[in-house]
XYZ file of N, CA and C in Angstrom:
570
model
N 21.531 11.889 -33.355
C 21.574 11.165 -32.095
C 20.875 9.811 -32.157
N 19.905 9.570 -32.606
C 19.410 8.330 -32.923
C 20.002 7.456 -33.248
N 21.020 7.233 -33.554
C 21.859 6.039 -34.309
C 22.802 6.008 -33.159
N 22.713 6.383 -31.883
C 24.011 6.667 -30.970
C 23.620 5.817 -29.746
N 22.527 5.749 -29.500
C 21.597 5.107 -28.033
C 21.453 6.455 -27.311
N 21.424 7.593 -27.794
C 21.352 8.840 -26.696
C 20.117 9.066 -26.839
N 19.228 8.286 -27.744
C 17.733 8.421 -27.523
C 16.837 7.212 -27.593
N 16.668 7.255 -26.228
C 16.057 6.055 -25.769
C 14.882 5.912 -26.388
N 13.891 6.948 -26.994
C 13.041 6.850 -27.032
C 11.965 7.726 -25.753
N 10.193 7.105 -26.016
C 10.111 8.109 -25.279
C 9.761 6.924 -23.828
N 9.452 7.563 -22.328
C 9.818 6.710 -21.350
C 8.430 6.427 -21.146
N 8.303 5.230 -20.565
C 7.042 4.319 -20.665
C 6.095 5.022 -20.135
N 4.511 5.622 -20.397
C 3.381 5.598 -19.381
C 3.745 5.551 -17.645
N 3.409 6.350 -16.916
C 3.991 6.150 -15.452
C 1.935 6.292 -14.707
N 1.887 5.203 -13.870
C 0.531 5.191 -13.572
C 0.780 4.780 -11.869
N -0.394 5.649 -11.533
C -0.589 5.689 -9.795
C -2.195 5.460 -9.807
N -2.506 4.926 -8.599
C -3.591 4.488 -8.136
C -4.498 5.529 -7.694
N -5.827 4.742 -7.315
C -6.998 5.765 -7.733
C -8.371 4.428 -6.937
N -7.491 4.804 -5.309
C -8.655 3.595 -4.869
C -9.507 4.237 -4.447
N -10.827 3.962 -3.493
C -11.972 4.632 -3.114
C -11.341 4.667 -1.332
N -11.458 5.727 -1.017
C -10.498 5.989 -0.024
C -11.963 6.031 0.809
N -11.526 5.659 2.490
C -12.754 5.573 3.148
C -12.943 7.017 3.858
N -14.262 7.432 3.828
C -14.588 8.835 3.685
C -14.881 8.817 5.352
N -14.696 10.315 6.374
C -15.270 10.148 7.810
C -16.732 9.112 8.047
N -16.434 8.336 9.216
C -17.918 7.447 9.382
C -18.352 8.335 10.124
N -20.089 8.248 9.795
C -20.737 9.148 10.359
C -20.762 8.924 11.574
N -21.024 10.081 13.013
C -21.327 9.695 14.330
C -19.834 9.444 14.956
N -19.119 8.931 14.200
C -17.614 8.695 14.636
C -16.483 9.920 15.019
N -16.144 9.702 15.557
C -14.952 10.877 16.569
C -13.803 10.320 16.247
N -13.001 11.406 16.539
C -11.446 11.558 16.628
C -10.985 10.691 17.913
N -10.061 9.639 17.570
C -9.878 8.729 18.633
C -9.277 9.650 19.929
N -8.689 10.540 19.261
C -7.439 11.519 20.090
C -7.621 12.858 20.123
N -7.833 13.984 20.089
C -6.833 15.174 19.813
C -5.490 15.306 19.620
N -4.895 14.308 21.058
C -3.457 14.509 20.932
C -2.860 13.226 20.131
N -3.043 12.309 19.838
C -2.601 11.009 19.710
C -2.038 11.276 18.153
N -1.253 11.096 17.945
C -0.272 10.865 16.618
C 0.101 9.753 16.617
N 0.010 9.162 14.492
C 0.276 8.330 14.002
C 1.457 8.240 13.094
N 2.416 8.135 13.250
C 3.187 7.839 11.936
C 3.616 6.715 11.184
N 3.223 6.803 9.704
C 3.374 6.205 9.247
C 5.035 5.623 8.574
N 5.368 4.760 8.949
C 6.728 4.224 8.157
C 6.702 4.215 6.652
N 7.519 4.120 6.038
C 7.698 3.872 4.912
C 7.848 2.185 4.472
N 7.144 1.397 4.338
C 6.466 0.072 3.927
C 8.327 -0.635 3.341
N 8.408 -1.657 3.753
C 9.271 -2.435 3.279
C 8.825 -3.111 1.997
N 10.243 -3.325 1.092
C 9.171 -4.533 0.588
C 10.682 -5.646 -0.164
N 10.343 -6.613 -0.772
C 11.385 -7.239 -1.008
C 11.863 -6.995 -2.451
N 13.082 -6.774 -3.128
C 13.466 -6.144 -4.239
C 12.625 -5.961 -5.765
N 12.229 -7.740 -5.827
C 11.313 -7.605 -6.849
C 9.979 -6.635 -6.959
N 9.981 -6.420 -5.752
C 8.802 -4.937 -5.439
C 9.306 -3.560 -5.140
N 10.183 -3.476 -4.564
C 10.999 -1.948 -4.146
C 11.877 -1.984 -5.631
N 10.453 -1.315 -6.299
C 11.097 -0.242 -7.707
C 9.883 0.163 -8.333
N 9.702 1.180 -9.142
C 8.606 1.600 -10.053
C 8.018 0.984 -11.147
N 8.760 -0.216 -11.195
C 7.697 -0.933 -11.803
C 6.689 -2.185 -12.051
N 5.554 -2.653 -12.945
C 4.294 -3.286 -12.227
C 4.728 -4.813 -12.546
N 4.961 -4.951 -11.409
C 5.383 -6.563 -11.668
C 3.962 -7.985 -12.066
N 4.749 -8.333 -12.344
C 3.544 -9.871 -12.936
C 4.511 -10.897 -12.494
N 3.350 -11.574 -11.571
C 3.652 -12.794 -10.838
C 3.597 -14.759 -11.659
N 4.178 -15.057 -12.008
C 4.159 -15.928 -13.468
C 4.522 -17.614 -12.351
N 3.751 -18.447 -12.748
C 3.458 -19.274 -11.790
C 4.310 -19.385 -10.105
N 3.523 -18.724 -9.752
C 4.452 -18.164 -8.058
C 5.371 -18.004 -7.991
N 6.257 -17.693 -8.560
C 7.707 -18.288 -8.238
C 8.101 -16.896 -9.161
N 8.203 -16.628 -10.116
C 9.074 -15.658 -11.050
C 8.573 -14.397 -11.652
N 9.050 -13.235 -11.165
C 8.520 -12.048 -11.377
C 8.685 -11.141 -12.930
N 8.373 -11.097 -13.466
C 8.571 -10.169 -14.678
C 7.768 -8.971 -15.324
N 8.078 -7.865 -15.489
C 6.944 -6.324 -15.358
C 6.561 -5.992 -16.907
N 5.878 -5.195 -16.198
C 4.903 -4.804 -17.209
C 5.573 -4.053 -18.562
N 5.866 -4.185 -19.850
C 6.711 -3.980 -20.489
C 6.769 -2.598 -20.981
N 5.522 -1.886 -20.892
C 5.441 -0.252 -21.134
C 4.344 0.303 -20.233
N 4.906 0.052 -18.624
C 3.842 0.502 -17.651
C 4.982 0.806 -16.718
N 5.078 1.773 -15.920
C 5.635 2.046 -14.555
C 4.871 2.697 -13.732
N 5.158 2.580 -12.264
C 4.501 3.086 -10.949
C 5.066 4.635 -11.115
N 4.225 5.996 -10.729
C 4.542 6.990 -10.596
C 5.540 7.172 -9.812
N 5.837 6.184 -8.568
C 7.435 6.179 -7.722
C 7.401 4.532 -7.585
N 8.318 4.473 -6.670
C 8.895 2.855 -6.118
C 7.485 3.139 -5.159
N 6.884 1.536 -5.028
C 6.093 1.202 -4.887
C 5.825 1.132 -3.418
N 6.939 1.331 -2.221
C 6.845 1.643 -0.847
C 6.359 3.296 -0.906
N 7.096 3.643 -1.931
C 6.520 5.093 -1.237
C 4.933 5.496 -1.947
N 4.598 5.057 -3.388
C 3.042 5.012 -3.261
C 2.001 4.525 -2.642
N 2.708 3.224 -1.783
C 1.661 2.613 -0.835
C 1.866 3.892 0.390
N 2.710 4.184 0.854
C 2.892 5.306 2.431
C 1.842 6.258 2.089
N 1.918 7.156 0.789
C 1.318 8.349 0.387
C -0.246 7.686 0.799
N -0.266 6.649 -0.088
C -1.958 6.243 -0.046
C -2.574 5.934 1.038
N -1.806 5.182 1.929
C -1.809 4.924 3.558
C -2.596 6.063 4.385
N -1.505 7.106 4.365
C -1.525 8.402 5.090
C -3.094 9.306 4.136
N -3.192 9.042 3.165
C -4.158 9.562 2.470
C -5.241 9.039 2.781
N -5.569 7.849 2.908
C -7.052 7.374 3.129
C -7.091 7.741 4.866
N -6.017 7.587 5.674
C -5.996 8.041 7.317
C -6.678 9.519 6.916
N -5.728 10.316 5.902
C -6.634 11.593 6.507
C -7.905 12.020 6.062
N -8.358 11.302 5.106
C -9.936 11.291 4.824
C -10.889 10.617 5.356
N -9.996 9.355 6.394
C -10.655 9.009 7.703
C -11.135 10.008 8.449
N -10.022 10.936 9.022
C -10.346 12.019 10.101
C -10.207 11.430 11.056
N -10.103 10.576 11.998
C -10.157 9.993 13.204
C -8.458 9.998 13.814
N -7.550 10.259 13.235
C -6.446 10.138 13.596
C -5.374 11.885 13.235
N -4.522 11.928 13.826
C -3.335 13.155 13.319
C -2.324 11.539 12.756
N -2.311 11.983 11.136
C -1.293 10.858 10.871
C -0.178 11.912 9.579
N 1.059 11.582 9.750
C 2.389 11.650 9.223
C 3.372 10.891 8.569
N 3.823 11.169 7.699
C 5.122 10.019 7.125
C 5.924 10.172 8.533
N 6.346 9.200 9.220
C 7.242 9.195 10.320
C 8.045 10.007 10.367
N 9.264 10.244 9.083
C 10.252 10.808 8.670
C 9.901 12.416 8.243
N 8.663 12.928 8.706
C 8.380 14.039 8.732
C 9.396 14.909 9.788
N 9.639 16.433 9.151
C 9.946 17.518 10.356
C 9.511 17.808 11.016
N 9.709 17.419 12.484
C 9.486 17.430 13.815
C 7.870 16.862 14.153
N 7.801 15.947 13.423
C 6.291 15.271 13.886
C 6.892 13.921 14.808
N 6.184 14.354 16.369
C 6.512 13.364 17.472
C 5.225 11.895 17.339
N 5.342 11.149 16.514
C 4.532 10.083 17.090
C 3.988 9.392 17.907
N 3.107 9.302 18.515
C 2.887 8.350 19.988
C 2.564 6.813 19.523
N 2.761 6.403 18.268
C 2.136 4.978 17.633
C 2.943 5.375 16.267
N 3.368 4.029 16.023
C 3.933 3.877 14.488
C 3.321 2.959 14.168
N 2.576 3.324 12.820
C 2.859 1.728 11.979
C 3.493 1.257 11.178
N 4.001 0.125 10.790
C 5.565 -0.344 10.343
C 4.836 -1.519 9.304
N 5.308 -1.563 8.165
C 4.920 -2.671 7.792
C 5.401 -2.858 6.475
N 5.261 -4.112 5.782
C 5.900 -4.833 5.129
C 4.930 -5.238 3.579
N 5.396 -4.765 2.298
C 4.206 -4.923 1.490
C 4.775 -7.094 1.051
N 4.133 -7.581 0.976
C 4.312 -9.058 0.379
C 3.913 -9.239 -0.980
N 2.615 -8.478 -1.198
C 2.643 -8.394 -2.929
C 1.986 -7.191 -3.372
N 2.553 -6.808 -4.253
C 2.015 -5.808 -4.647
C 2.100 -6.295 -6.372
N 1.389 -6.887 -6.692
C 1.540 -7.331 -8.248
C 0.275 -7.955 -8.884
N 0.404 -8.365 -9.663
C -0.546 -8.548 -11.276
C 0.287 -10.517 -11.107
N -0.550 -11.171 -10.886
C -0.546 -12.482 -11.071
C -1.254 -13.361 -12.561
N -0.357 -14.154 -13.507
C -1.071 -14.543 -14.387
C -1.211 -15.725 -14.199
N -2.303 -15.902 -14.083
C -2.802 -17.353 -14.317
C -2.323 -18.751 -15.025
N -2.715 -19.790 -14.640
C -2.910 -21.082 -15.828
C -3.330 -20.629 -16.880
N -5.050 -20.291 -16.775
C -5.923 -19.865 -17.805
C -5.149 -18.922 -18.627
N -4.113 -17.967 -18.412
C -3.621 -16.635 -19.120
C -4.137 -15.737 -18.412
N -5.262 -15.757 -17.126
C -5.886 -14.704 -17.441
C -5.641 -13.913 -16.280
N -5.715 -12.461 -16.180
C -5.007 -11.593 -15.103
C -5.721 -11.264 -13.705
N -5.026 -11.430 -12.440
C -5.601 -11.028 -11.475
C -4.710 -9.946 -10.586
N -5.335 -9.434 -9.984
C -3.568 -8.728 -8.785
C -4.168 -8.863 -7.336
N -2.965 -8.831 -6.763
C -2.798 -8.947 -5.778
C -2.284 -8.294 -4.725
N -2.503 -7.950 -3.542
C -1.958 -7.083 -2.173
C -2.326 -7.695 -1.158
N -1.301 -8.219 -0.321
C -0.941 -8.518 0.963
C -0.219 -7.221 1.441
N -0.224 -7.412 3.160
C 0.374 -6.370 3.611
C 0.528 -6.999 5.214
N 1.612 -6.785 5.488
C 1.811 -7.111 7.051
C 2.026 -5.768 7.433
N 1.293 -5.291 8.945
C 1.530 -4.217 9.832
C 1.717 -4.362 10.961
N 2.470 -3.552 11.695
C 2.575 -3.797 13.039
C 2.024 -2.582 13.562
N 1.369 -2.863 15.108
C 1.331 -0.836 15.429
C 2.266 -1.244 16.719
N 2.743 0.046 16.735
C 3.871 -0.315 17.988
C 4.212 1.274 18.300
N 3.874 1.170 19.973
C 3.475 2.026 20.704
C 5.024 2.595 21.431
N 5.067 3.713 21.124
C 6.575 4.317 20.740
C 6.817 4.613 22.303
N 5.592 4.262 23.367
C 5.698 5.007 24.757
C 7.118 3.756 25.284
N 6.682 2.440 24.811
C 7.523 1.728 25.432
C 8.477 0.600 24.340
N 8.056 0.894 23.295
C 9.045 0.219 21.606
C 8.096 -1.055 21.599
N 6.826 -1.352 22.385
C 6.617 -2.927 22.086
C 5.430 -2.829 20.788
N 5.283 -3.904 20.175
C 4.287 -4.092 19.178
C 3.106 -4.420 19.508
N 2.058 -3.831 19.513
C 0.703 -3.672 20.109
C -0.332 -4.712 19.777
N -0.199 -4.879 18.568
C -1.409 -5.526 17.193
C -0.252 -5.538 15.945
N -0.527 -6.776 15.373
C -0.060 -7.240 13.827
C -1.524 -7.470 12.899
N -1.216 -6.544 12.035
C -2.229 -6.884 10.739
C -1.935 -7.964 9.518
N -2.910 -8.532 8.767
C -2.089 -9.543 8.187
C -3.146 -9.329 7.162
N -3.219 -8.898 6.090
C -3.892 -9.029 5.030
C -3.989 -9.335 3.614
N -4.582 -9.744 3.326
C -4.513 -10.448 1.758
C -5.661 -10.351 0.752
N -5.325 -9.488 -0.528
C -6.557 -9.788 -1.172
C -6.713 -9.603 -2.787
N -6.879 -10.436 -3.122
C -6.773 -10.688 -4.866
C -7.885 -10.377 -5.383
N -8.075 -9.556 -6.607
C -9.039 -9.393 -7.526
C -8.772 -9.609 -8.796
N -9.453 -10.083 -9.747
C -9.908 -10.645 -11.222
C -9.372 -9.013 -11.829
N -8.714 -9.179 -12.838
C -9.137 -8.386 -13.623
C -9.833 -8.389 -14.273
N -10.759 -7.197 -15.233
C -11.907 -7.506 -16.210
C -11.304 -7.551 -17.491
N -10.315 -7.622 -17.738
C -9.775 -7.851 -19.114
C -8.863 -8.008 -19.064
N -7.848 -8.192 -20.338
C -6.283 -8.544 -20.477
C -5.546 -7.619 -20.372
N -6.325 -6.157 -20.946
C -5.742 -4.673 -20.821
C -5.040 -4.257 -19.943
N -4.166 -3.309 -19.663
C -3.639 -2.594 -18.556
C -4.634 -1.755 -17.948
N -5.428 -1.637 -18.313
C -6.365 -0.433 -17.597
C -7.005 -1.153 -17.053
N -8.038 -2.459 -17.398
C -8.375 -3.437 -16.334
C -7.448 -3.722 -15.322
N -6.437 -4.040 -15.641
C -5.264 -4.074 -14.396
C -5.405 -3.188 -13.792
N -5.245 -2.247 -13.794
C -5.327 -0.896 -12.953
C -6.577 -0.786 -12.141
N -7.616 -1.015 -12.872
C -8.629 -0.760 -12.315
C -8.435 -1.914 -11.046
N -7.992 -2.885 -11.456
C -7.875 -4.278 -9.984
C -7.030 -3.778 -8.677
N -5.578 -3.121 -9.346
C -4.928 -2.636 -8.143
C -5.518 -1.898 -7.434
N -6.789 -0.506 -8.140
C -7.384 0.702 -6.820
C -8.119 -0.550 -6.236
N -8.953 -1.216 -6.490
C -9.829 -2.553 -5.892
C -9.157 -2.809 -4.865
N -8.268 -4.143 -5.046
C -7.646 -4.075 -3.905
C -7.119 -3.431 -3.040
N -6.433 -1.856 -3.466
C -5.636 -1.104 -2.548
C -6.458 -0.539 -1.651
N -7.791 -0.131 -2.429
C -9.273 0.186 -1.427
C -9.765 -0.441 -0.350
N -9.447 -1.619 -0.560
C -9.867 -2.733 0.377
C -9.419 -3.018 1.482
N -7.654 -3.012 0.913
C -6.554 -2.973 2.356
C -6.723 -1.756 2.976
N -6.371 -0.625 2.355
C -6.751 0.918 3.313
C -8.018 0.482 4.125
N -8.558 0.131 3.506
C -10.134 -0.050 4.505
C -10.180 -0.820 5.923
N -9.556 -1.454 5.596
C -9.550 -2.746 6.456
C -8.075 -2.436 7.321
N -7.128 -1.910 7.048
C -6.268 -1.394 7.778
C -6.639 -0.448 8.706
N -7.404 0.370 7.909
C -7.473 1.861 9.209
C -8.669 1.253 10.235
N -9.585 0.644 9.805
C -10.550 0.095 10.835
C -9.815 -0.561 11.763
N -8.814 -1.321 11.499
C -8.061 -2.109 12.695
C -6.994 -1.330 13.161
N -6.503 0.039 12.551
C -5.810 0.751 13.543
C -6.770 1.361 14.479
N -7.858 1.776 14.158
C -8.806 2.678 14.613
C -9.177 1.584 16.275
N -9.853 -0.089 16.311
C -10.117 -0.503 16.280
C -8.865 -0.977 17.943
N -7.507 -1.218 17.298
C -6.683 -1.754 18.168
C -6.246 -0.002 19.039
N -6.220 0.708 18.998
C -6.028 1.848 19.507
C -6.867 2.775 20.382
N -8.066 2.042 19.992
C -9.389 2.689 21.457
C -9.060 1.043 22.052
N -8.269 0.175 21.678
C -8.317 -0.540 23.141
C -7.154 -0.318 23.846
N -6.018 0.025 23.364
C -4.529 0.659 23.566
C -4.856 1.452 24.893
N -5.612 2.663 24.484
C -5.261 3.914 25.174
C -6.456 3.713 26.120
């Protein structure tokens, strides 16, 4: 079979994130009992909606990582991680939207802008995550609060594993800073 293309070989390393997820704040309560969150499944624009780690090459032109892939397409590891740091928040009942029979009273909807590994002038590697959110209050379809975030970190080396280590960085950062401002726009909501 080798001489045929029926063996590709073996398939690249597949790597998922590993950010510091924000743990219950002490003294802090459950915004709700009843109040449900669901989470959407994150848009994103093609060069990002797929499994693998793109590199951003002077702004403009995307090209991936040559023996690295995302454990899935990259909307649905950001949702998982989303909904994951919400429930180690504790302050919310949160769901993939598209869950069985979970009624939402709040969605958040949102849009990833980068999810990538930027190389420098210098050569040298940084990544990056932006994220637009909306929360939008399902009682009447309007959009409540827009989140807008952005945040780049250095990698510590040229390696992929420094890379990696930059994406939990940043992805830590946005979860963080996301759920505080859902938390945040939603005791003024209700």
């Amino acid at each position: 079979f080798a001489g045929c293309g029926l063996n590709p070989g073996p398939a690249p390393p597949a790597y998922t994130l590993h950010p510091n997820l924000p743990g219950p704040l002490a003294g802090e309560h459950r915004v709700s009992d009843k109040l449900q969150l669901g989470i959407n499944l994150p848009l994103a624009d093609e060069a990002l909606d797929n499994n693998r780690v793109a590199i951003l090459i002077d702004n403009r032109e995307y090209r991936y990582w040559k023996n690295a892939t995302w454990t899935s397409q990259t909307p649905d590891l950001l949702q998982r991680w989303i909904i994951a740091a919400f429930e180690s928040d504790g302050r919310l009942f949160v769901s993939a939207d598209d869950a069985n029979g979970f009624l939402a009273d709040f969605r958040l909807a949102s849009y990833i802008r980068e999810f990538n590994v930027i190389l420098g002038p210098d050569g040298k590697y940084s990544v990056a995550l932006a994220i637009n959110a909306r929360l939008i209050d399902l009682r009447d379809g309007k959009i409540s609060a827009v989140f807008n975030q952005r945040y780049e970190q250095p990698a510590a080396g040229e390696d992929l594993s420094a890379v990696m280590d930059a994406f939990d960085v940043v992805t830590g950062r946005v979860l963080s800073e996301l759920i505080s401002w859902t938390i945040d726009n939603l005791n003024l909501i209700r």
